[in-house]
Amino acid sequence: MNLGENIKIARKRAGVTQKELAERLQVYQKDISRWENNVLVPSAITLAKICKELDASADEILELCGKEENEE
């Protein structure tokens, strides 16, 4: 998995749409899409806000990013 996929998984698990998350973070919906599709990477501050809004820890989202690479 990668950061974008992990954000998407956390968002869906929280039952939040891209539009709703964008409104909560005060960003454009296209930014959410770009993060989830790995076109852009959110800043550390924005990542912290994402985690708060989705009730997910940064460790949870970031740890999943490295698991597959470390297991090989």
CSV table of C-alpha atoms in Angstrom, one decimal:
chain,number,residue,atom,x,y,z
A,1,MET,CA,0.0,0.0,0.0
A,2,ASN,CA,1.0,3.6,-0.2
A,3,LEU,CA,0.1,6.9,1.5
A,4,GLY,CA,-2.7,7.8,-0.9
A,5,GLU,CA,-4.3,4.4,-0.6
A,6,ASN,CA,-4.1,4.5,3.2
A,7,ILE,CA,-5.7,8.0,3.3
A,8,LYS,CA,-8.5,6.6,1.1
A,9,ILE,CA,-9.0,3.5,3.3
A,10,ALA,CA,-9.1,5.7,6.5
A,11,ARG,CA,-11.6,8.1,4.8
A,12,LYS,CA,-13.9,5.3,3.7
A,13,ARG,CA,-13.6,3.5,7.1
A,14,ALA,CA,-14.7,6.8,8.7
A,15,GLY,CA,-17.7,7.0,6.3
A,16,VAL,CA,-16.5,10.4,5.0
A,17,THR,CA,-16.7,11.5,1.3
A,18,GLN,CA,-14.0,13.4,-0.4
A,19,LYS,CA,-16.2,16.4,-0.5
A,20,GLU,CA,-16.9,16.2,3.3
A,21,LEU,CA,-13.2,15.8,4.1
A,22,ALA,CA,-12.3,18.7,1.8
A,23,GLU,CA,-14.8,20.9,3.6
A,24,ARG,CA,-13.5,19.9,7.0
A,25,LEU,CA,-9.9,20.6,6.0
A,26,GLN,CA,-10.8,23.7,4.1
A,27,VAL,CA,-9.1,22.4,0.9
A,28,TYR,CA,-10.4,21.7,-2.6
A,29,GLN,CA,-12.0,18.3,-3.3
A,30,LYS,CA,-9.5,17.8,-6.1
A,31,ASP,CA,-6.7,18.0,-3.5
A,32,ILE,CA,-8.2,15.0,-1.7
A,33,SER,CA,-8.4,13.1,-5.0
A,34,ARG,CA,-4.8,14.0,-5.8
A,35,TRP,CA,-3.6,12.8,-2.4
A,36,GLU,CA,-5.5,9.5,-2.8
A,37,ASN,CA,-4.1,9.0,-6.3
A,38,ASN,CA,-0.6,9.9,-5.3
A,39,VAL,CA,-0.4,12.9,-7.5
A,40,LEU,CA,0.3,15.2,-4.5
A,41,VAL,CA,1.5,14.5,-1.0
A,42,PRO,CA,-0.1,16.4,1.9
A,43,SER,CA,2.1,18.5,4.1
A,44,ALA,CA,2.9,17.2,7.6
A,45,ILE,CA,0.4,19.7,9.1
A,46,THR,CA,-2.3,18.7,6.7
A,47,LEU,CA,-1.6,15.0,7.4
A,48,ALA,CA,-2.1,15.7,11.1
A,49,LYS,CA,-5.4,17.4,10.3
A,50,ILE,CA,-6.5,14.4,8.1
A,51,CYS,CA,-5.7,12.0,10.9
A,52,LYS,CA,-7.7,14.1,13.4
A,53,GLU,CA,-10.7,14.3,11.0
A,54,LEU,CA,-10.7,10.6,10.2
A,55,ASP,CA,-9.8,9.5,13.8
A,56,ALA,CA,-6.7,7.7,12.5
A,57,SER,CA,-3.2,7.9,13.8
A,58,ALA,CA,-0.3,9.1,11.6
A,59,ASP,CA,1.5,5.9,12.6
A,60,GLU,CA,-1.4,3.9,11.3
A,61,ILE,CA,-1.4,5.6,7.9
A,62,LEU,CA,2.4,5.9,7.6
A,63,GLU,CA,3.3,2.5,9.0
A,64,LEU,CA,1.1,0.7,6.4
A,65,CYS,CA,3.1,2.5,3.7
A,66,GLY,CA,6.4,0.7,4.6
A,67,LYS,CA,5.1,-2.8,5.5
A,68,GLU,CA,5.3,-4.3,2.1
A,69,GLU,CA,8.7,-2.9,1.3
A,70,ASN,CA,10.1,-4.0,4.6
A,71,GLU,CA,8.7,-7.5,4.3
A,72,GLU,CA,10.4,-8.2,1.0
